[in-house]
C-alpha cells in the first residue's frame, strides 16, 4: 500500500434505548400507519455540488414520500418539536465515551447538520458532541479518538424512482453513537482491528440494537489528494475491501491526471454538447432507443485530451463521469473508450467525432438525457474533470454493492452545522457523569474478562454474548437460573430452537417463559424442555402449565428403566438415556438414571 | 476568560480548557458559559472561568447584513403587496447566536415564488417584527392602516403573521374592512423559514396564488394537511388554530373553507368578491372585552372578578350554551349594569341554542346573547368592533351575520 | 277562565273561545296562557282571559307514576351497577306539560339492552337528577362515593351523565380513583330518550358491553359517528365534547381512544386493567382553580382579577403555550405569591413546548408550568386533585402522567 | 254510490319558501353529499299494529339509510335542534288559511307527530296547527275547513330491501301546508272540485313549489264502517278512482262478513300454521321454489269459514290478508280460492287441506316465510280477519299504482302528538296577521279575476299562470316588460323553447336574461329573439351582447326589402315577412316592414 496512506474511522452504533428526541421505541412491527409527502428547500446558506443537485431536484419537483410505521410519532414527521434528549441514550453514550477514555463534555449543545437528501424529514440531522480526546490501545499502538457524538439515525430509503424517493420513517430518530478516530490507523487490517475494538466498547454496555444495520463504519482516507470519506460499510470485512478499492481508484486518477496534463490538460469550464439524435434514427442500440422513446435526446461532447483515459487498463475516468451523471439521475452515459459498442457502430462514432471536432487526444462523451439536464451536466462534468485532474479528490463516497466506492456528495463542512434551537443546551448530571466514569474504568476487553470470571463462563462465551448483543438477556436470565445455564440457553439451546422454528423469539418472551417455568419450582432442565416443546409448535402460554416439562420422578424413572432393561438386558448407559428419551419428552436427571440403573 | 474582556462574536481564538488547546470561533456568552464553535462545526459550552484565551487570530467585524425593508420581486402584471408583521414565517435562526427571531430578511420569498415571477410584481414591506402572541388590538388598527395603504396601490395584499393569534387578527381585519377592493390573504408558518422543511415556502406561494383571485375578504392560507402540495384558504372569521405544532393546524370551523390549492390549481368557493367602490375601513375597537371560560368550578365571584372593567364578556359555555344556574343571577346583574354577556360554546363546533333546555331559556332570560355558531374568539373580536360601531344595537348586530361569522345552515361535514 | 280556578292538568273540558266551543284536555297554564290539547292531538294556546269553561267532564287525578328509583334488569351472571345522575340521557318530555327534564323513569333502559339480558344482572339506581351544567366539584365527590359503593358490590359501574360537563366529571373521577376494581363507563346522550331517534339506547347498550371488559379506568362511551351502529370509548382524561349537538360530539383528543364497538363487537386497546386489590378513592378536591383564556385583549389586570382567590390558574395560551410578554411580570408575581400558573393551549390538539421560542423560555422562567399535551379542562381538574393530594410537589405531579392525561408520544392521526 | 258515504279531504301543498325548520333551500341539485344510517326505537307510549311491525323490524335490526343531498344540513340528520320556524312559510300558510276563511291561531305551538317508518330522521314529524274553522264555497254548497296546519315534508324513499330502507333527505323539512276539510263532501266529483279549489287557494299565493309532488291529497272516507284515510293521491283525477275502489272494497268486505258470520264466524285469535315444506319437494311452483332456496319454509293454516270469500267474484278477503303480510315484508301468500294454481296441483292442496283439518267452509292460507315471521303473522292475520269481519274498517290506506287502495297502518291517534320542545311556542306578529287577513279578503277565484283585470290578460291565461305556479315569475318579468308580453313569454315562448331544448330553464335564469336584454334598451321582440337563440344552443351569458337580438334598423330593413323585392317582384306581405326571416335571425318590427314595403 501507499506509504502516504492515512486512515481514520467513524463508527456508528444504534442504541436500543428508545428514540433520541421522542419517546417512540427503537423497534416497531413495520406496520404502516400512514404516508405523507414533502419537499425540502435547500437553505440559502448552503453551497457546493450537493446543493446544486438539490436545486436541480427542486426544479424537477422531486418529492419525498415518507411511510409512517407504528414506531413513529409527530416528531419523526417534523410536526412537533423534539422532546428533550433521551437520558438513557445519553447515559449509554457517555459510558461508551468513558470506555474509550474520552473527556466528557459537561455541557451539551445539540446541533443541526443540514441534510437535504430527504433522509431526515426536517432537512437536518440532530447531533451532539458529548466527548472528545479519547484513545484506544491496539496491537499496532495507540489510536486517538477525536470525538464521540450522539445523533439521530436517518430514515431508510425503500424506493427510488425518477421523480420520487420513498423513505420508511421507522429508523429515523434511533440514537446513533458516532465515534471518530484521528487518522492514526496504519493499514486496512489495522482499521478492522480498531473498528472491532470500538464496536466492543459500545456493545459491552449491552445497549446496542440487534438490528442488521446496528453498526456502520465510515472510513476516512487520504493519500495526499484530499480526504475521502467512505460511507455505507456495514461489515468489518468490507473495510479492507473499501480501502483497497479506493486506493486503487486514486492511483488510477493520478495516472490519468499525469497523462492528460502531459497532453496539455483539460481546459474547459463546460462541455459543448451537440444534439446528435438524428444520427441514431433506426439505431440498433437498445440504450439509445429507450432514451429516445422516453423523449430524451442524445448529446455528444468532445473530452479534451482524455482519449484512452476513460476506460483503458486501470485508468477509468469514464466511471468518474458516470458517477456525476448519476447524481443527476442520468444513467445513459457512454464514452469513446467503450465505443464502438452498445449497439453503436464505428461509422456513427466517426461521424460524431467529426461533428464534435474531436482531436487525436480527445475522447467523446455521449449522454442520453433532456436538453435541460444536458445544460446542467455540461458544467457539472467539466468542473468534475477539472477537479480530478487537479488531484483534488476530497469528497464523500459510498461503498457500493459492486465492491467499489462511488461518488455521493461533497464533504460536509462546518458551515452545515447550526444550533438546534428547539432543544435547550443542558448540563450532564453528576450521577450520569459518575456512572459513566466508573463504567469507563475498565476497557471492553477487561470487562469481558470480568464477566467470564464473575459468572463462571468461558471467556469465549462471554465475548460471544457481548458481540451478539445478548448481554442484557444474559443478565436478565441470571435472575432466575444459574448464569452458566443462562449462557448455554442463550448460545446453544435458543439458537437451535430458533433454527427449528425458522424465526427468532423475542427477548421478552424468552424471559417470560424462563421466569414462568422457574416460578413453578422447576429448574433449568425443565426450562430447556420447555423450549424444546416450543420448537415443536406448542403455544408459549401453555408451556409453564404443561406436564411435559416436569422432570420424571425417581419412581417414574425406575419403572421406565425397569421396562427398558427387561427388553434390553445388558443395555449400556448411553443407550439407556437414548431409550428413555424415545419414550418421553419429559426431562430427567441423568445422575438419577445412573444411580437407579445400577449399571 | 474571567477577567478577560470578551472578543466580538465570530472571532477566531485559540483557547485552553481542561488542559487541552482548541482552535475555535467565539459565538457568545450565555449566563457564565462561553459558547465556542469547533472546526468540526460542533458548538461546545465551557464555563468562562475554566477557559483561557491563548491567542485571538481574527477579531470579527459585525457583518450582519442590513437588509432593505422593501424589495420588488417578479416582472409580471399583477401588483401584489406583501406585508410582514413578524412571526415564525419571518423568523430565522441567527447562525451565530443560535436564537430564532423575526428577521427583516425576506429574501427567501424570492425562492418560494420563482414559479410566479412572470405573473406578479410583488412588493414586500416589513411593517412590524413581532411574534403574534404579542399582538394587541392596537396592532390590528395599525396593520389595518398599512393594509389600506397597500390596497390603494395594488391588486392584492398578502400579510405574513405569526400563527398563534393569526385568527384573531384575521377576524379583526374582517370586521374593520367593511368594503375592500383587494383580497387580504394572511399566512404564517409552523416551521421557521430557515429550515429546509419549512412550510413557509409553500404557504407564501399558495397565498399569492389565492391573491390573484377575485376575493374581497380576509382569508388565512395554510397547509391543508401534513403533506406538502396542497393549501387551504379559510375565511378569517371562521379559522382556528387547532394544533400547537402541525403544518395543518388551521382548520375551517363550520363552513369556513373558501378555497383550496392542489397541485398548483386554485379553487375558490362561497367567496365575497372585491368591491369596485372605494375601501371602507372602520378603525376603532373597544378593547374592554374578554373570553370567560366557564367550568364546573366557576363561581359568581370568578365571573364578577373577570368582568371588572369590561364592556363585553364572551362566555365559552358548555354544550348548547349552558352555564350553571348558580351563575344566572350574576349574569343578569352584569347585564343590567351594561356589560354585554355573549354566549358561545367551548365545543367550538356546532351552534349554541338556548331554546332546547329550560336552563338555556333561563340564561336567555337573564340577558345573555347567544350568537349561533360564531367562534368564541371571533365573538370577542366582533364585540370590540360592534361596541364602537353601533353600541345601541349590540345584541342585534352580534346575532346577525356580517362577514360569514354566523352561518344559518350547519354543514354536515365531520367535526374538526 | 280568569277568576276561575284551574282544573288539574289532564282534565277534560268543554271550553268556549272566540265564539267557538271546543272539547279539550287541559294541559297547563303558561304565563297567562292556557294550553289545551284538541281531540286531533294538537295543542292550542289561548290567553286565559279569552277562555270560558263551559263544562268539566273529567277531573284528572295525578296519575304520574311513582317509579322505583332502583330496579333490576336481566338474568345473567355479570353484576353491573348503573347509576344515573340526570342529564339529557335520563330526560324525557313530560307528555302532559311538554317540558323536558331529568326523569326518575329509567324503564327505557330495559329496551336498550334486551340483547344483553342473558349475560347481565343490571341494578339501576338514581343517584341524582340534574343537568350536567349544574355539576360542581362537590357533586363529583358525592358521585365518587356512590360509585365506590356500587363498585364494592358489582363488577362494573355505568354512569349516566349529562354531556355538557361529562368530560370534567370523567377527569375528576379518573384522578380520585387511584385504584379501581371495576370499570367506570360514563355515557350520556345528545337526543333525549323519549325520541325514537335518541342515541341513548345504543350508548347505554355499548356502555354495558364495554363494562364487561377488564378495564380499570374511567371512560366515556358515546356514538363514534353520526350513524348508529358504532360506539367509541374515550379515556376520561382525554375526552372532549367537540360539538354542541351531534351524536358524535365526544372526541378522543390525542390518543384517547381506548375502545370501539362496531356491529356489537367490542375492541379495547391501551387500557389500564382493574386492580385486584381494594379500591382506593381520594375524595378531596381544592375548588379554587379556574381556566383563564388568553386573548390579544388580555391584560395584567384581567389576569389578576381572574386569579383572585385562586390556588391554581390554568391558562389556555396560544400555540405552543405562549402569552403576551406584557403578562410575564404578572405571572411571575402570581406565581411568587403561591398561585400556580399552569400552561395549556387553546389549540387543544398537540403539545405545549416552552423551549422553542424565547417567549416560551421567558414564560417558563416566570414560574409557569407547561403540562405537555394535557387538555385544559383536565389540567384544571388535576390541579384540584394535586392541590389536596401533594401540594408541595404541585409542578412535578402536574408535569407527570398519572392517568394517561399526558402522553409522551404524539399520535400521527388527524386533528380532531 | 252508497248513500251513507261521507268524504273529507286533506290537501298537502309544498311551499317554495325554503325549508321549515332550517335554512336549507327547498330544491337542490340532488348531488349526494354523504350517507348515514340510523335505527329508530318505537317509544314506549306507542301502541297499535304499526308499532308491532316496528318492534318486529327492530328485532330484525332493520336499519334506515339516509342519503344526504346538497340541500340538507345538520337539522335534517337530526344532529342539530330545529331553527325557529321559517317566517316566510308561516306567512304563506297564514295567507292560505285566510283565503279559506279560517280563524288564525294567534299563538302557535309546534307538535311532534310520531312516525317511525324512517321517513323522518327524528322519528317524528313537526307540525303546527295554525288556523281552524274555515269554509269554502263550492258549486255543491259550502264545505267546512277543519284546520290548516304547517308541517314538514318527509324524506323520499328511494330503495327498499329486506333489511334496509333507503331515503333521500332532500325533501325532508320542506314546508307543507295541510288543509283538512270536514266530511262535507258529497261525491267523488265533489271531492275533485274541493281539491281543485283548495289547491287554487294555495297556488294564488305564488308560493307553491313546482315539484312533481308539490300537491298531494288524502281522502277521508266513511260509509259507516269506520273512517279510512287514503294517502298518496297526487293527481286530481285519482281522487275519484280511489274513492270508487275503496267503496267497492268496503262493500266486498261487508258481503264477506255476512257470508262468514252466517257460517258461524271466524273465531280464532291465531292461525295454526303447519310447516308443509316437505310436500313441496321437487315442486313446479316457482314461487315456492324461490322461497325454499332462500331458506324459507312453507306454512299452511286453515281459514275458518272463509272458503270462497278469499277471491270469488267481488269478495276478496285474500287481498286483505296479503296486505297485512306485506306489512311484515312477506310477499309469498297464497290461498285456496286461487289454488290449484301457481304451479301447485290439486293433490297437494288436498293433502294440505287434510293436514290442516280444513272443513267444508274453510279456506286455506299458504305463507312462504321464516318460522319466526310465521309466528308473528299467525296472530296478526287472525286479528286482522276478526277486525274486518266485525266491519271495523278504520285505518290508513294508500292508493297504489295498481289503481286500488292498500293497507298502510292504523289511523294515528291523538296520543301520537307531543309538543316539540325544541321550538318555542310563539305569537303570530300583528304584521303577519294583518297581511294574511288582507290577502284573504278575496277568494282565489276573485283574485284570478283581479289578475286578469289588473294586468290586462285573459282570465284563462291568469288561471293558467296561477295553476302552473308561474305567478312569481309573471310578476317578476312584469318589472321589465309589459305584463301581456310577460304572459305570452311564460305561456308560449318559453314552453316552446324548453321543448326544443329538451329541458326546463330555471326561473332565475329567465329573469336574468329578460332583465339583461331590456337593460340594453331592447324590447320584448329582442327578448323573444334571445330565447330563440338560446334554443339553438347559444350560451346564455353571450345572448344579451349578441348582435342577433338587435332589431333591424329602418335602413337595414329597407335594403333587405329592396333585395327581396328585386328578386321577387310583386311579393305579398306575408311572404315578404317570411323572406326576411329566412335572411336574418334578428327581430324586426312588422309595421316598419309594411310601411317600407309600400305594398
mmCIF file of N, CA, C and O in Angstrom, chain A residues 9 80 508:
data_model
loop_
_atom_site.group_PDB
_atom_site.id
_atom_site.type_symbol
_atom_site.label_atom_id
_atom_site.label_comp_id
_atom_site.label_asym_id
_atom_site.label_seq_id
_atom_site.Cartn_x
_atom_site.Cartn_y
_atom_site.Cartn_z
ATOM 1 N N UNK A 9 -11.386 6.324 11.167
ATOM 2 C CA UNK A 9 -12.671 5.625 11.113
ATOM 3 C C UNK A 9 -13.746 6.443 11.818
ATOM 4 O O UNK A 9 -13.466 7.193 12.758
ATOM 5 N N UNK A 80 -43.826 18.149 15.308
ATOM 6 C CA UNK A 80 -43.787 18.511 16.728
ATOM 7 C C UNK A 80 -42.329 18.753 17.065
ATOM 8 O O UNK A 80 -41.455 18.051 16.551
ATOM 9 N N UNK A 508 -38.297 -10.584 25.403
ATOM 10 C CA UNK A 508 -39.272 -10.524 26.496
ATOM 11 C C UNK A 508 -39.970 -11.863 26.657
ATOM 12 O O UNK A 508 -40.300 -12.278 27.763
#
